[in-house]
Short mmCIF file of C-alpha atoms and ligand atoms in Angstrom, two decimals:
data_model
loop_
_atom_site.label_atom_id
_atom_site.label_comp_id
_atom_site.label_asym_id
_atom_site.label_seq_id
_atom_site.Cartn_x
_atom_site.Cartn_y
_atom_site.Cartn_z
CA MET A 1 8.58 -3.04 -4.59
CA LYS A 2 4.92 -2.68 -4.76
CA LEU A 3 4.16 -2.50 -8.38
CA LYS A 4 6.59 -3.59 -11.21
CA ILE A 5 6.14 -3.02 -14.75
CA ASN A 6 8.43 -5.04 -16.81
CA ASN A 7 9.24 -4.62 -20.53
CA VAL A 8 5.63 -4.07 -21.63
CA ASN A 9 4.88 -4.03 -25.41
CA LYS A 10 1.43 -3.19 -26.89
CA ILE A 11 0.86 -3.26 -30.40
CA PHE A 12 -2.58 -2.27 -31.98
CA ASN A 13 -3.54 -3.55 -35.29
CA ASN A 14 -5.95 -1.24 -37.13
CA ASP A 15 -6.66 -1.61 -40.94
CA ASN A 16 -4.02 -4.16 -41.21
CA LYS A 17 -1.57 -1.61 -39.99
CA HIS A 18 0.68 -2.27 -36.84
CA HIS A 19 0.92 0.47 -34.35
CA HIS A 20 3.40 -0.19 -31.76
CA VAL A 21 2.18 1.91 -28.83
CA LEU A 22 4.41 0.78 -26.10
CA LYS A 23 7.88 -0.74 -26.30
CA ASP A 24 9.53 -2.16 -23.58
CA ILE A 25 8.28 -0.01 -20.95
CA SER A 26 9.42 -0.70 -17.56
CA MET A 27 9.11 0.96 -14.05
CA ASP A 28 9.28 0.15 -10.36
CA ILE A 29 7.14 1.91 -7.88
CA GLU A 30 7.62 1.61 -4.38
CA LYS A 31 5.25 1.01 -1.50
CA GLY A 32 3.45 4.24 -0.75
CA GLN A 33 4.82 6.27 -3.40
CA PHE A 34 2.75 8.57 -5.61
CA VAL A 35 3.74 8.65 -9.07
CA SER A 36 2.53 10.53 -11.95
CA ILE A 37 2.92 9.94 -15.84
CA LEU A 38 2.92 12.96 -17.82
CA GLY A 39 3.22 12.93 -21.73
CA PRO A 40 1.73 14.44 -24.88
CA SER A 41 -1.91 13.02 -26.11
CA GLY A 42 -1.60 9.61 -27.67
CA CYS A 43 1.92 8.59 -25.92
CA GLY A 44 0.20 5.66 -24.34
CA LYS A 45 -0.54 6.71 -21.12
CA THR A 46 -3.97 5.43 -20.87
CA THR A 47 -2.98 2.08 -22.44
CA LEU A 48 -0.44 1.77 -19.92
CA LEU A 49 -2.65 2.41 -17.21
CA THR A 50 -5.33 -0.04 -18.30
CA ILE A 51 -2.86 -2.75 -18.71
CA VAL A 52 -1.67 -2.33 -15.27
CA ALA A 53 -5.48 -2.48 -14.19
CA GLY A 54 -5.98 -5.76 -16.19
CA PHE A 55 -8.42 -4.05 -18.36
CA GLN A 56 -6.65 -5.13 -21.59
CA SER A 57 -3.55 -7.44 -22.02
CA CYS A 58 0.00 -6.64 -23.42
CA ASP A 59 1.67 -8.32 -25.98
CA SER A 60 4.71 -9.17 -23.98
CA GLY A 61 5.88 -8.18 -20.52
CA GLU A 62 4.50 -8.46 -17.02
CA ILE A 63 2.91 -6.43 -14.61
CA ILE A 64 3.80 -7.29 -11.03
CA VAL A 65 2.15 -6.44 -7.60
CA ASN A 66 3.58 -7.33 -4.41
CA SER A 67 5.71 -10.02 -6.30
CA LYS A 68 2.73 -11.47 -7.96
CA MET A 69 2.15 -11.51 -11.74
CA VAL A 70 -1.38 -10.03 -12.45
CA SER A 71 -3.44 -10.14 -15.79
CA LYS A 72 -6.66 -9.72 -15.12
CA PRO A 73 -8.52 -6.80 -13.11
CA GLY A 74 -8.57 -7.53 -9.36
CA PRO A 75 -9.37 -5.70 -6.11
CA ASP A 76 -5.70 -5.26 -5.55
CA ARG A 77 -5.83 -2.43 -8.30
CA ALA A 78 -8.57 0.15 -8.15
CA PHE A 79 -9.33 2.51 -11.07
CA VAL A 80 -10.53 6.25 -10.74
CA PHE A 81 -11.79 7.39 -14.32
CA GLN A 82 -11.59 10.82 -15.51
CA ASN A 83 -15.28 11.57 -15.34
CA TYR A 84 -15.45 9.51 -11.90
CA ALA A 85 -17.88 6.91 -13.27
CA LEU A 86 -20.06 6.97 -10.40
CA PHE A 87 -23.43 5.08 -10.66
CA PRO A 88 -26.08 7.95 -11.25
CA TRP A 89 -28.84 5.62 -10.22
CA MET A 90 -27.01 4.80 -6.61
CA ASN A 91 -26.69 7.37 -3.77
CA VAL A 92 -23.25 8.29 -2.41
CA GLY A 93 -23.51 5.35 0.55
CA ASP A 94 -24.21 2.77 -2.09
CA ASN A 95 -21.76 3.83 -4.72
CA ILE A 96 -19.09 3.26 -1.88
CA ARG A 97 -20.60 0.03 -0.81
CA TYR A 98 -20.79 -1.33 -4.40
CA PRO A 99 -16.98 -2.58 -4.51
CA MET A 100 -17.25 -4.10 -0.97
CA LYS A 101 -20.61 -5.67 -1.96
CA GLN A 102 -18.69 -7.33 -4.98
CA GLN A 103 -15.99 -8.37 -2.78
CA LYS A 104 -18.79 -10.07 -0.55
CA ILE A 105 -17.38 -8.11 2.60
CA PRO A 106 -19.86 -8.74 5.46
CA LYS A 107 -22.34 -6.14 6.24
CA GLY A 108 -20.97 -5.25 9.66
CA GLN A 109 -17.76 -4.65 8.35
CA ARG A 110 -18.99 -3.10 5.06
CA GLU A 111 -20.76 -0.40 7.09
CA LYS A 112 -18.02 0.37 9.55
CA ARG A 113 -15.74 1.11 6.45
CA LEU A 114 -18.11 3.09 4.72
CA ASN A 115 -18.52 5.41 7.64
CA GLU A 116 -14.65 5.55 7.84
CA LEU A 117 -14.82 6.43 4.27
CA LEU A 118 -17.51 8.85 4.32
CA GLU A 119 -15.56 10.68 7.23
CA MET A 120 -12.07 10.61 5.19
CA ALA A 121 -13.89 12.57 2.23
CA GLN A 122 -15.86 14.48 4.55
CA LEU A 123 -18.96 13.23 2.95
CA THR A 124 -20.50 12.14 6.52
CA GLY A 125 -24.22 12.67 6.23
CA LYS A 126 -24.32 13.12 2.53
CA ASP A 127 -24.61 9.07 1.83
CA LYS A 128 -28.31 9.44 0.99
CA LEU A 129 -27.65 12.01 -1.94
CA TYR A 130 -27.46 10.96 -5.73
CA PRO A 131 -24.35 11.98 -7.78
CA HIS A 132 -26.44 14.54 -9.55
CA GLN A 133 -27.25 16.28 -6.19
CA ILE A 134 -23.67 16.78 -5.11
CA SER A 135 -20.81 19.02 -6.31
CA GLY A 136 -17.86 18.14 -8.75
CA GLY A 137 -15.45 18.11 -5.75
CA MET A 138 -17.75 15.85 -3.65
CA LYS A 139 -18.24 13.42 -6.73
CA GLN A 140 -14.18 13.27 -7.03
CA ARG A 141 -13.87 12.53 -3.34
CA CYS A 142 -16.76 9.90 -3.46
CA ALA A 143 -14.94 8.30 -6.63
CA VAL A 144 -11.68 8.30 -4.64
CA VAL A 145 -12.79 6.82 -1.52
CA ARG A 146 -14.96 4.28 -3.54
CA ALA A 147 -11.71 3.04 -5.14
CA LEU A 148 -9.95 2.71 -1.55
CA ALA A 149 -12.95 0.90 -0.14
CA CYS A 150 -11.47 -2.53 -0.36
CA SER A 151 -8.00 -1.29 0.59
CA PRO A 152 -6.34 -1.89 -3.13
CA GLU A 153 -2.61 -2.24 -2.97
CA VAL A 154 -2.59 0.34 -5.90
CA LEU A 155 -4.77 3.13 -6.97
CA LEU A 156 -4.66 4.05 -10.68
CA MET A 157 -6.04 7.26 -11.71
CA ASP A 158 -6.49 8.49 -15.37
CA GLU A 159 -6.70 12.37 -15.13
CA PRO A 160 -9.08 12.19 -12.31
CA LEU A 161 -9.37 16.04 -12.39
CA GLY A 162 -9.20 16.21 -16.19
CA ALA A 163 -12.79 17.52 -16.60
CA ILE A 164 -12.36 20.20 -13.80
CA ASP A 165 -11.63 23.85 -14.28
CA PHE A 166 -8.42 25.42 -13.18
CA GLN A 167 -9.63 27.05 -9.83
CA MET A 168 -11.54 23.96 -8.63
CA ARG A 169 -8.81 21.83 -9.59
CA GLN A 170 -6.19 23.49 -7.34
CA ASN A 171 -8.65 22.60 -4.36
CA LEU A 172 -9.26 19.32 -5.45
CA GLN A 173 -5.47 18.42 -5.78
CA GLU A 174 -5.21 19.77 -2.21
CA GLU A 175 -8.27 17.50 -1.13
CA LEU A 176 -6.65 14.50 -3.16
CA GLU A 177 -3.43 14.96 -1.49
CA ASN A 178 -5.09 14.83 1.92
CA LEU A 179 -6.99 11.71 1.32
CA TRP A 180 -3.72 10.27 0.03
CA LEU A 181 -1.83 11.18 3.32
CA LYS A 182 -4.45 9.52 5.37
CA ASP A 183 -4.20 6.30 3.70
CA LYS A 184 -0.61 6.22 2.00
CA THR A 185 -1.81 3.87 -1.02
CA THR A 186 0.54 3.36 -3.74
CA VAL A 187 -0.68 5.77 -6.68
CA LEU A 188 0.10 5.87 -10.23
CA MET A 189 -1.70 8.55 -11.74
CA VAL A 190 -1.97 10.09 -15.31
CA THR A 191 -2.16 13.70 -15.78
CA HIS A 192 -1.74 16.17 -18.57
CA ASP A 193 -0.97 19.23 -15.90
CA VAL A 194 2.83 19.82 -14.92
CA ASP A 195 1.48 21.70 -12.07
CA GLU A 196 -0.69 18.97 -10.76
CA ALA A 197 2.10 16.50 -11.16
CA VAL A 198 4.56 18.53 -9.25
CA TYR A 199 2.05 19.44 -6.51
CA LEU A 200 0.93 15.93 -5.83
CA SER A 201 3.64 13.47 -6.88
CA ASP A 202 6.80 11.98 -5.11
CA ARG A 203 8.03 11.16 -8.71
CA VAL A 204 7.09 12.19 -11.94
CA ILE A 205 7.69 10.07 -15.29
CA VAL A 206 7.44 11.61 -18.51
CA MET A 207 6.60 9.40 -21.74
CA GLY A 208 7.36 10.37 -25.14
CA THR A 209 5.54 9.67 -28.41
CA ASP A 210 8.01 7.24 -29.58
CA LYS A 211 6.59 4.06 -28.27
CA GLY A 212 5.77 5.49 -25.00
CA LYS A 213 9.82 6.08 -24.48
CA ILE A 214 10.45 7.15 -20.98
CA LEU A 215 12.11 10.43 -21.34
CA GLU A 216 12.34 11.52 -17.70
CA ASP A 217 12.18 9.97 -14.12
CA MET A 218 12.20 12.79 -11.81
CA TYR A 219 11.85 12.57 -7.85
CA ILE A 220 10.14 15.83 -6.41
CA ASP A 221 12.22 16.59 -3.32
CA ILE A 222 9.84 19.26 -1.73
CA ASP A 223 8.00 19.02 1.90
CA ARG A 224 4.44 18.80 1.75
CA PRO A 225 1.91 20.64 1.64
CA ARG A 226 3.73 22.38 -1.07
CA ASN A 227 3.80 25.79 -1.65
CA ARG A 228 2.90 26.66 -5.60
CA ASP A 229 5.08 29.65 -5.92
CA SER A 230 8.44 28.59 -3.99
CA LYS A 231 11.75 28.80 -6.19
CA SER A 232 12.14 24.83 -6.06
CA TYR A 233 8.58 24.20 -7.10
CA LEU A 234 8.83 26.58 -10.16
CA GLU A 235 12.20 24.91 -11.08
CA TYR A 236 10.71 21.49 -11.22
CA LYS A 237 7.80 22.81 -13.19
CA MET A 238 10.21 24.17 -15.42
CA LYS A 239 12.44 21.21 -15.93
CA LEU A 240 9.19 19.05 -16.79
CA THR A 241 7.97 21.73 -19.25
CA ASP A 242 11.15 21.57 -20.99
CA VAL A 243 10.91 17.69 -21.28
CA LEU A 244 7.53 17.96 -22.71
CA LYS A 245 8.26 20.66 -25.41
CA LYS A 246 11.28 18.57 -26.54
CA CYS A 247 8.83 15.56 -27.12
CA ASN A 248 6.23 17.77 -28.60
CA ASN A 249 8.72 19.42 -31.02
CA LYS A 250 10.07 15.93 -32.21
N1 LIG B 301 -8.36 -0.08 -28.46
C1 LIG B 301 -7.47 0.54 -29.34
N2 LIG B 301 -7.49 0.02 -30.47
C2 LIG B 301 -6.53 0.77 -31.51
N3 LIG B 301 -5.67 1.58 -31.16
C3 LIG B 301 -5.68 2.25 -29.78
C4 LIG B 301 -6.66 1.65 -28.91
N4 LIG B 301 -6.52 2.28 -27.80
C5 LIG B 301 -5.66 3.12 -27.90
N5 LIG B 301 -5.11 3.02 -29.22
C6 LIG B 301 -4.00 4.17 -29.86
O1 LIG B 301 -2.84 3.93 -28.92
C7 LIG B 301 -2.30 5.41 -28.97
C8 LIG B 301 -2.25 5.61 -27.47
O2 LIG B 301 -3.43 5.89 -26.75
P1 LIG B 301 -3.66 6.26 -25.34
O3 LIG B 301 -5.23 6.21 -25.18
O4 LIG B 301 -3.19 5.14 -24.42
O5 LIG B 301 -3.00 7.86 -25.43
P2 LIG B 301 -3.02 8.68 -24.23
O6 LIG B 301 -1.49 8.98 -23.82
O7 LIG B 301 -3.75 8.29 -22.89
O8 LIG B 301 -3.56 9.98 -24.76
P3 LIG B 301 -4.51 10.99 -24.09
O9 LIG B 301 -3.49 12.10 -23.25
O10 LIG B 301 -5.19 11.83 -25.39
O11 LIG B 301 -5.63 10.60 -23.12
C9 LIG B 301 -3.27 6.02 -29.66
O12 LIG B 301 -2.59 6.46 -30.89
C10 LIG B 301 -4.52 5.54 -29.80
O13 LIG B 301 -5.09 5.88 -30.90
MG1 LIG B 302 -5.57 8.87 -22.12
#
């Protein structure tokens, strides 16, 4: 098992009130699996992802990566934020070099990896451009390959396409899939979008508003690249939409 989330509990204390956001949340994610988490706003998706990343701690429970318990951020887990969080003062090349410098990867190796990553993201020759000089799609590819730079065990993404309009979003989902197919990193991605979850995931987990309770854990058994109009694709979408409707009506 690549990533194990074991009985995680998280309670926030606001104004002397306890808010039990995650109760006994567990999931096991296999190596190379692309897993999405769907769920209504406020159900604790980002909280869970940031606990896995080690940005905040849980009150009880464990996060295990490759059989080792983790509690702080580390290069084994990379994170892609909703707004990409590229450094605006660094060009594309330096953005991608940054985590490798942090990890003190020797210059020769770093430059070789940079070239591989630029090629992977179809950004070859664009390394001198700054984030404001590139398109949304290029920014997204840059953010994903930056996250992959140090070959993390697990790639965590919190609504990586959340800020993107519908048409562009479908193209970017295809690009994200292609990047993932080249690398087959284990992925845990949060999304609001049922179509995105079905298009990209091997497995979709639905969390509900009752302390993040897992309402559904569905394997998407369709060959890639997926045809969004196929019967089985639409059936998966319908099933997941039904689960989400039920948790919104509660
Ligand atoms: N640092 C914090 N302090 C107090 N409460 C918090 C904190 N972070 C999150 N919460 C609360 O925990 C709950 C879950 O928040 P979280 O951001 O994980 O939801 P989410 O599922 O990611 O929602 P969305 O889909 O809107 O991004 C919310 O009620 C939120 O107000
Ligand atoms: Mg969130």
